[in-house]
XYZ file of N, CA and C in Angstrom:
615
model
N 127.749 136.853 -71.815
C 128.374 138.197 -72.633
C 127.731 139.601 -72.098
N 128.890 140.025 -71.437
C 128.318 141.412 -70.251
C 128.232 142.772 -71.817
N 127.499 143.306 -71.160
C 127.085 144.576 -72.028
C 128.175 145.812 -71.285
N 128.481 146.578 -72.230
C 129.631 147.653 -71.881
C 128.399 148.754 -70.703
N 128.887 149.200 -70.025
C 128.431 150.335 -69.205
C 128.828 151.774 -69.795
N 127.637 152.089 -70.662
C 127.873 153.228 -71.795
C 127.599 154.867 -70.885
N 127.181 154.673 -69.689
C 127.675 155.918 -68.659
C 128.714 156.451 -68.586
N 129.066 157.619 -68.671
C 130.379 158.089 -67.901
C 130.533 157.982 -66.584
N 132.310 157.743 -66.350
C 132.569 157.538 -64.961
C 131.972 158.066 -64.336
N 131.866 159.678 -64.305
C 131.810 160.643 -63.586
C 129.971 160.444 -62.490
N 129.138 160.352 -63.653
C 127.808 159.777 -63.376
C 128.101 158.529 -62.917
N 128.236 157.268 -63.338
C 128.103 156.117 -62.220
C 128.896 156.791 -60.805
N 129.693 157.524 -60.595
C 130.271 157.831 -59.080
C 129.228 158.717 -58.477
N 128.703 159.385 -59.018
C 127.838 160.025 -58.651
C 126.519 159.443 -58.010
N 126.237 158.736 -59.114
C 124.963 157.589 -58.498
C 125.391 156.857 -57.818
N 126.406 156.541 -57.418
C 127.195 155.511 -56.417
C 126.993 156.535 -54.942
N 127.569 157.464 -55.275
C 127.262 158.366 -53.880
C 126.276 158.638 -53.419
N 125.106 158.966 -53.988
C 123.722 159.025 -53.945
C 123.324 157.813 -53.328
N 123.359 156.802 -53.811
C 122.922 155.597 -53.035
C 123.527 155.196 -51.818
N 124.766 155.499 -51.493
C 125.379 155.171 -49.922
C 124.689 156.638 -48.987
N 124.422 157.817 -49.740
C 123.784 159.045 -48.425
C 122.568 158.380 -48.181
N 121.765 157.731 -49.674
C 120.363 157.320 -49.107
C 120.472 156.639 -47.990
N 121.294 155.643 -48.287
C 121.364 154.576 -47.335
C 121.961 155.065 -45.650
N 122.650 155.909 -45.689
C 123.023 156.560 -44.503
C 121.959 157.182 -43.854
N 121.254 157.997 -44.624
C 120.202 158.796 -43.947
C 119.309 157.905 -43.441
N 119.056 156.547 -44.226
C 117.544 155.499 -43.987
C 118.314 154.952 -42.674
N 119.303 154.664 -42.534
C 120.150 154.140 -41.116
C 119.772 154.854 -39.935
N 120.065 156.225 -40.252
C 120.000 157.301 -39.219
C 118.802 157.505 -38.564
N 117.536 157.417 -39.575
C 116.152 157.795 -39.136
C 115.535 156.561 -38.674
N 115.964 155.542 -39.279
C 115.378 154.230 -38.440
C 115.849 153.999 -37.130
N 117.097 154.609 -36.978
C 117.682 154.132 -35.619
C 116.834 155.775 -34.433
N 116.877 156.687 -34.914
C 115.805 157.636 -34.224
C 114.506 157.051 -34.382
N 114.022 156.378 -34.971
C 112.458 156.094 -34.891
C 112.478 155.173 -33.844
N 113.469 153.905 -33.841
C 113.325 153.016 -33.240
C 113.500 153.554 -31.280
N 114.146 154.722 -31.626
C 114.755 154.951 -30.218
C 113.106 155.542 -29.439
N 112.529 156.621 -30.691
C 111.604 157.317 -30.038
C 110.545 156.158 -29.489
N 110.739 155.368 -30.683
C 109.241 154.357 -30.437
C 109.352 153.209 -28.812
N 110.715 152.905 -28.907
C 111.336 151.854 -27.644
C 110.759 152.714 -26.162
N 109.932 152.069 -25.091
C 109.402 152.925 -23.998
C 110.439 152.556 -22.704
N 110.897 153.848 -22.072
C 111.966 153.341 -20.679
C 111.876 152.491 -19.991
N 112.674 152.011 -19.336
C 112.570 150.829 -18.390
C 111.505 150.792 -17.239
N 111.225 150.137 -16.554
C 109.822 150.235 -15.548
C 110.729 149.702 -14.436
N 110.983 150.559 -13.219
C 111.536 150.436 -12.238
C 110.783 150.581 -10.801
N 110.955 149.824 -9.834
C 110.541 150.002 -8.283
C 110.403 151.344 -7.798
N 111.740 151.631 -8.735
C 112.033 153.499 -7.816
C 111.442 154.182 -8.539
N 111.970 155.841 -8.862
C 111.208 156.931 -9.310
C 112.332 157.328 -10.445
N 112.191 156.925 -12.005
C 113.007 157.484 -12.646
C 112.723 159.069 -12.703
N 113.619 159.952 -12.617
C 113.724 161.536 -13.131
C 113.353 161.895 -14.312
N 112.532 162.240 -14.792
C 112.163 162.818 -16.120
C 111.931 164.195 -16.267
N 112.682 165.106 -17.250
C 113.702 164.585 -17.676
C 115.332 164.330 -16.633
N 116.247 163.871 -17.263
C 117.186 163.752 -15.996
C 117.930 165.061 -16.115
N 118.751 165.361 -14.975
C 119.254 167.056 -14.562
C 120.531 166.429 -14.304
N 121.493 168.014 -14.570
C 122.735 167.368 -14.009
C 122.699 168.031 -12.691
N 123.694 167.578 -11.851
C 123.849 168.076 -10.360
C 124.639 169.217 -10.978
N 124.524 170.083 -9.662
C 125.442 171.664 -9.671
C 126.527 171.095 -9.020
N 127.342 172.141 -9.832
C 128.780 172.116 -9.100
C 128.963 172.276 -7.575
N 129.678 171.458 -7.398
C 130.015 171.315 -5.516
C 131.709 170.855 -5.335
N 131.932 171.072 -4.804
C 133.508 170.616 -3.927
C 133.746 170.116 -2.553
N 133.643 168.711 -2.592
C 133.548 168.095 -1.160
C 134.583 167.505 -1.029
N 135.463 166.884 -0.283
C 136.807 166.333 0.154
C 136.397 164.685 0.723
N 136.977 163.831 -0.279
C 137.334 162.379 0.453
C 137.576 162.450 1.698
N 137.786 160.950 2.127
C 138.187 160.822 3.768
C 139.472 160.974 4.214
N 140.112 161.039 3.167
C 141.704 161.224 3.060
C 142.343 162.341 2.526
N 141.344 163.523 2.340
C 141.669 164.687 1.633
C 141.223 165.404 0.530
N 141.435 164.240 -0.204
C 141.454 164.505 -1.925
C 140.143 164.991 -2.149
N 140.165 166.341 -3.319
C 139.100 167.218 -3.189
C 138.055 166.138 -4.252
N 136.807 166.331 -4.494
C 135.691 165.497 -4.810
C 134.312 166.320 -5.655
N 134.494 166.519 -6.863
C 133.512 167.631 -7.399
C 132.087 166.634 -8.315
N 131.571 167.980 -8.865
C 130.258 167.315 -10.289
C 131.128 166.674 -11.029
N 132.418 167.258 -11.584
C 132.973 166.571 -12.817
C 133.786 164.972 -12.500
N 133.740 164.467 -11.066
C 134.178 163.485 -10.729
C 132.650 162.495 -10.733
N 131.606 163.108 -10.575
C 130.358 162.153 -10.911
C 130.002 162.093 -12.264
N 130.658 162.896 -12.810
C 130.495 162.428 -14.348
C 131.137 160.927 -15.039
N 132.305 160.791 -14.705
C 132.929 159.342 -14.889
C 132.249 158.458 -14.722
N 131.567 157.352 -15.223
C 130.942 156.507 -14.807
C 129.739 156.623 -14.179
N 129.581 155.746 -13.435
C 128.303 155.620 -12.904
C 128.125 155.327 -11.514
N 127.396 156.371 -10.885
C 127.127 156.681 -8.846
C 126.124 156.214 -8.271
N 126.118 155.912 -7.045
C 125.220 155.389 -6.429
C 125.094 156.630 -5.337
N 124.528 157.513 -4.954
C 124.817 158.539 -4.510
C 123.750 158.491 -3.262
N 124.413 158.725 -1.595
C 123.237 158.614 -0.725
C 123.735 159.986 0.169
N 123.310 160.243 1.619
C 123.722 161.265 2.545
C 123.137 159.990 3.702
N 124.218 160.846 4.808
C 123.408 160.420 6.112
C 124.979 160.595 6.941
N 124.978 160.361 8.232
C 125.841 160.907 9.213
C 126.548 159.465 9.551
N 127.456 159.447 9.569
C 128.016 157.761 9.960
C 128.118 157.489 11.513
N 127.773 158.384 11.773
C 128.024 158.410 13.568
C 126.677 158.094 14.497
N 125.524 157.985 13.027
C 124.197 157.266 13.334
C 123.540 156.356 12.382
N 122.660 155.921 13.040
C 122.064 154.530 12.190
C 121.951 154.844 10.898
N 121.217 155.821 10.620
C 120.643 156.247 9.045
C 122.091 156.173 7.869
N 123.122 156.960 8.607
C 124.240 156.849 7.674
C 124.812 155.464 7.785
N 125.146 154.833 8.469
C 125.774 153.271 8.511
C 124.444 152.430 7.646
N 123.518 152.745 8.007
C 122.408 151.745 6.859
C 122.818 152.303 5.348
N 122.778 153.539 5.283
C 122.782 154.034 3.533
C 124.332 153.254 3.254
N 125.323 153.252 4.071
C 126.560 152.511 3.206
C 126.136 151.110 3.036
N 125.233 150.410 4.141
C 124.992 148.896 3.813
C 124.136 148.514 2.572
N 123.195 149.904 2.469
C 122.363 149.522 1.040
C 123.733 149.824 0.164
N 124.242 150.684 0.087
C 125.343 150.926 -1.161
C 126.547 149.747 -1.674
N 126.585 148.909 -0.643
C 127.403 148.305 -0.880
C 126.653 146.791 -0.908
N 125.468 146.550 -0.504
C 124.539 145.381 -0.912
C 124.084 145.615 -2.402
N 123.865 146.773 -2.795
C 123.704 146.676 -4.350
C 124.843 146.684 -5.368
N 125.763 146.877 -5.152
C 127.113 147.090 -5.294
C 127.369 145.447 -5.484
N 127.469 144.615 -4.318
C 127.391 143.196 -4.746
C 126.493 142.465 -5.383
N 125.074 143.122 -5.460
C 124.559 142.280 -6.383
C 124.232 142.821 -7.707
N 125.313 143.331 -8.216
C 125.580 143.744 -9.814
C 126.447 143.004 -10.084
N 127.228 142.141 -9.345
C 128.603 141.033 -9.916
C 128.452 140.791 -11.123
N 127.321 140.217 -11.764
C 127.050 139.410 -12.919
C 126.979 140.413 -13.897
N 126.971 141.807 -13.410
C 127.179 142.818 -14.775
C 128.386 143.612 -14.899
N 129.706 143.059 -15.577
C 130.812 143.244 -15.350
C 131.013 144.857 -15.767
N 130.044 144.961 -16.901
C 130.562 146.587 -17.697
C 130.024 147.599 -16.520
N 128.868 146.915 -16.029
C 128.165 148.076 -14.760
C 129.080 148.227 -13.958
N 129.565 146.884 -13.092
C 129.996 147.151 -12.062
C 131.790 147.745 -11.968
N 132.111 147.417 -13.046
C 133.583 147.915 -13.313
C 133.689 149.613 -13.535
N 132.481 150.273 -13.466
C 132.780 151.787 -13.462
C 131.509 152.286 -12.793
N 131.369 151.417 -11.608
C 130.026 151.722 -10.520
C 130.951 152.789 -9.383
N 130.227 153.382 -8.803
C 131.279 154.110 -7.783
C 130.123 154.445 -6.623
N 130.520 154.023 -5.537
C 129.396 154.521 -4.316
C 129.798 155.924 -3.525
N 128.761 156.659 -3.295
C 129.014 157.903 -2.818
C 128.209 158.255 -1.591
N 128.958 158.369 0.097
C 128.277 158.856 0.626
C 128.663 160.027 0.704
N 127.654 160.895 1.285
C 127.934 162.581 1.582
C 127.688 162.697 3.253
N 128.411 162.721 3.436
C 128.047 162.965 5.299
C 128.656 164.060 6.126
N 127.630 164.537 7.016
C 127.905 165.770 7.764
C 128.836 165.642 9.317
N 128.778 164.471 9.302
C 129.545 164.011 10.489
C 131.131 164.320 10.332
N 131.693 164.702 11.677
C 133.162 165.444 11.549
C 134.056 164.677 12.222
N 133.568 163.091 12.133
C 134.703 162.022 12.820
C 135.295 161.305 11.823
N 136.624 162.334 11.366
C 137.383 161.877 10.404
C 137.993 160.312 10.239
N 138.487 159.868 11.764
C 138.907 158.805 11.874
C 137.745 157.828 11.353
N 136.275 158.063 11.384
C 135.340 157.131 11.689
C 135.133 156.922 9.646
N 135.165 158.251 9.192
C 134.994 158.161 7.700
C 136.414 157.608 6.928
N 137.429 157.383 7.200
C 138.617 156.832 7.004
C 138.256 155.519 7.249
N 138.056 154.742 8.546
C 137.307 153.459 8.384
C 136.489 153.051 7.443
N 135.088 153.961 7.152
C 134.403 153.558 6.187
C 135.137 153.779 4.661
N 135.741 154.072 4.564
C 136.059 154.681 3.511
C 137.096 153.184 2.865
N 137.785 152.835 4.132
C 138.656 151.708 3.949
C 137.736 150.160 3.472
N 136.365 150.199 3.323
C 135.523 148.953 3.223
C 135.778 148.443 1.873
N 135.821 149.342 1.313
C 136.033 148.924 -0.380
C 136.344 149.958 -1.223
N 137.275 149.735 -2.539
C 137.764 150.892 -2.999
C 136.941 151.984 -3.956
N 135.765 151.149 -3.989
C 134.468 151.800 -4.979
C 133.703 152.587 -4.026
N 133.984 152.427 -2.432
C 133.158 153.634 -1.700
C 134.062 155.033 -1.475
N 133.169 155.863 -1.646
C 133.816 157.163 -1.343
C 132.967 158.253 -0.459
N 133.394 158.438 0.779
C 133.335 158.675 1.794
C 133.334 160.454 1.607
N 132.658 161.164 1.344
C 132.664 162.902 1.231
C 132.254 163.539 2.446
N 132.841 164.498 2.767
C 132.304 165.648 3.645
C 132.990 166.991 3.386
N 132.596 168.120 4.245
C 133.018 169.311 3.851
C 132.399 170.037 4.510
N 132.121 171.409 4.002
C 131.357 172.334 4.395
C 129.848 172.242 4.544
N 129.236 172.286 5.756
C 128.128 172.141 5.851
C 126.998 172.861 5.002
N 126.966 173.829 4.749
C 126.528 174.818 4.057
C 126.071 174.465 2.749
N 127.199 173.850 2.101
C 127.644 173.566 0.862
C 126.649 171.842 0.647
N 126.557 171.040 1.562
C 125.822 170.071 1.785
C 124.757 170.057 1.603
N 124.316 170.891 2.420
C 122.991 171.381 2.128
C 122.160 171.793 1.340
N 122.955 172.920 0.442
C 122.686 173.131 -0.849
C 122.603 172.020 -1.996
N 123.525 171.069 -1.613
C 123.235 169.956 -2.493
C 122.377 169.196 -2.305
N 122.128 168.928 -1.415
C 120.599 167.934 -0.776
C 119.479 168.734 -1.516
N 119.285 170.078 -1.175
C 118.451 170.912 -1.551
C 118.406 170.916 -3.159
N 119.190 171.116 -3.838
C 119.153 170.872 -5.115
C 118.996 169.625 -6.040
N 119.042 168.355 -5.165
C 118.606 167.234 -5.467
C 117.251 166.932 -5.105
N 116.513 167.610 -4.373
C 115.575 167.481 -3.887
C 114.992 166.793 -2.694
N 116.168 166.338 -1.927
C 116.163 165.709 -0.479
C 116.059 166.656 0.610
N 115.087 166.064 0.979
C 114.760 167.307 2.421
C 115.943 167.156 3.666
N 115.534 167.276 4.355
C 116.215 167.850 5.799
C 116.323 166.018 6.697
N 115.280 165.909 6.671
C 115.369 164.512 7.387
C 116.237 163.228 6.582
N 117.251 163.043 7.912
C 118.115 161.486 7.407
C 117.044 160.792 6.469
N 117.893 160.040 5.569
C 117.064 158.932 5.131
C 118.423 158.237 4.080
N 118.265 156.713 4.122
C 118.608 155.857 3.476
C 118.862 155.762 2.100
N 118.086 156.456 1.540
C 117.432 156.578 0.005
C 118.650 156.807 -0.910
N 118.596 155.917 -2.198
C 119.954 156.058 -2.833
C 119.641 156.745 -4.599
N 120.430 157.886 -4.772
C 120.605 158.325 -6.103
C 121.029 157.589 -6.854
N 120.832 157.977 -8.244
C 121.354 156.982 -9.434
C 121.888 157.879 -10.186
N 123.349 158.286 -10.570
C 124.091 159.205 -11.314
C 124.639 158.682 -12.729
N 124.171 158.961 -14.001
C 124.900 158.025 -14.717
C 126.012 158.975 -15.308
N 126.421 158.421 -16.915
C 127.991 159.168 -17.013
C 127.772 160.427 -17.598
N 128.308 161.638 -17.389
C 127.762 163.093 -17.734
C 127.240 163.704 -16.489
N 127.029 163.011 -15.152
C 126.551 163.752 -14.145
C 125.034 163.713 -14.073
N 124.204 163.065 -14.996
C 122.942 163.165 -15.052
C 122.230 162.324 -13.794
N 121.464 162.673 -13.194
C 120.642 162.288 -12.244
C 119.486 161.777 -12.907
N 119.611 160.195 -12.747
C 118.103 159.577 -13.539
C 117.465 158.992 -12.448
N 117.513 158.132 -11.428
C 116.528 157.875 -10.607
C 116.746 158.191 -8.900
N 115.688 157.782 -8.167
C 115.794 157.667 -7.048
C 114.981 156.557 -6.450
N 115.865 155.767 -5.699
C 115.585 154.374 -4.988
C 115.165 154.522 -3.629
N 113.980 154.463 -3.336
C 113.808 154.781 -1.857
C 114.345 154.006 -0.838
N 114.339 154.423 0.418
C 114.652 153.737 1.635
C 113.468 152.261 1.602
N 112.594 152.365 0.999
C 111.345 151.287 1.102
C 111.945 149.832 0.060
N 112.836 150.484 -0.646
C 113.472 149.144 -1.980
C 114.392 148.436 -1.099
N 114.662 147.026 -1.177
C 115.259 146.107 -0.526
C 117.030 145.952 -1.672
N 117.816 145.607 -1.032
C 119.011 145.492 -2.179
C 118.983 145.012 -3.136
N 117.798 143.712 -3.251
C 117.836 143.015 -4.481
C 116.797 143.985 -5.581
N 116.034 144.282 -5.050
C 114.717 145.238 -5.979
C 115.465 146.372 -6.441
N 116.855 147.203 -5.305
C 117.075 148.412 -6.120
C 118.274 147.846 -7.194
N 118.734 146.427 -7.028
C 120.174 145.760 -7.922
C 118.993 145.635 -9.468
N 117.910 145.199 -9.481
C 117.176 145.109 -10.394
C 116.886 146.264 -11.293
N 116.809 147.177 -10.437
C 116.336 148.675 -10.983
C 117.570 149.331 -11.605
N 118.516 149.086 -11.073
C 120.129 149.702 -11.535
C 120.451 149.315 -12.653
N 120.193 147.895 -12.864
C 120.305 147.018 -14.104
C 119.390 147.335 -15.207
N 118.362 147.526 -14.508
C 117.309 148.306 -15.928
C 117.811 149.124 -16.342
N 118.063 150.413 -15.378
C 118.164 151.580 -15.685
C 119.644 151.451 -16.497
N 120.608 150.851 -16.275
C 121.688 150.910 -17.192
C 121.322 150.464 -18.285
N 120.811 149.295 -18.572
C 120.543 148.834 -20.011
C 119.895 149.759 -20.656
N 118.778 150.245 -20.243
C 117.977 151.352 -20.847
C 118.445 152.652 -20.625
N 119.994 152.818 -20.542
C 120.172 154.139 -20.244
C 120.080 155.365 -21.642
N 120.115 154.685 -22.888
C 120.241 155.146 -24.361
C 119.026 156.095 -24.438
N 117.930 155.153 -23.681
C 116.747 156.460 -23.769
C 116.276 156.902 -22.276
N 117.248 157.194 -21.598
C 116.934 157.888 -20.635
C 118.114 159.224 -20.941
N 118.984 159.313 -21.207
C 120.151 160.031 -20.893
C 119.845 161.005 -22.699
N 119.896 162.599 -22.512
C 119.720 163.119 -23.803
C 120.669 162.641 -24.646
N 120.136 163.202 -26.149
C 120.804 162.646 -27.029
C 122.224 163.531 -27.234
N 122.904 162.895 -27.759
C 124.197 163.686 -27.866
C 124.335 164.295 -29.563
N 124.499 165.491 -29.889
C 124.188 166.127 -30.858
C 124.935 165.626 -31.550
């Protein structure tokens, strides 16, 4: 035999809403505590903590389309610098493509991964030839002073190097993969960064 609930309906509604609110607060607190207690991924390269936004810039792709900071905010980007008429620039492209091919098993990452080489070279036909190697590869050129400012803001010296920077959605600079890393190690670093991005990116309000 069931006993009749003698509490007024409005009291039961208040108690029910209170229980739901308590559950939501406990769930959010638990997620925040778990996030604080987790540790960021360990990589062979260098994690940049805290992550920083790249400054505004405007360069051009090999076929003339403008490309700026807002384009880097969409998806994941591997960013490198180098003159394609020199060995360092060609090696940078080779390393970018090598990493791209080695993350083929990570479909979510591969789908939104872009390769970008910023070059100070002036051979437009050479730029178009390299840009045609694959759709994910963007060859950017433009004002030399602006490129130098971008290099300085990132923290890259004047010397040519095939090092690679990892840029996350939102335009956040997350990691530096030095020239001493091979393609396999860089691919593992990128996978770890992608998997642990919730711990690396700033929390959204």
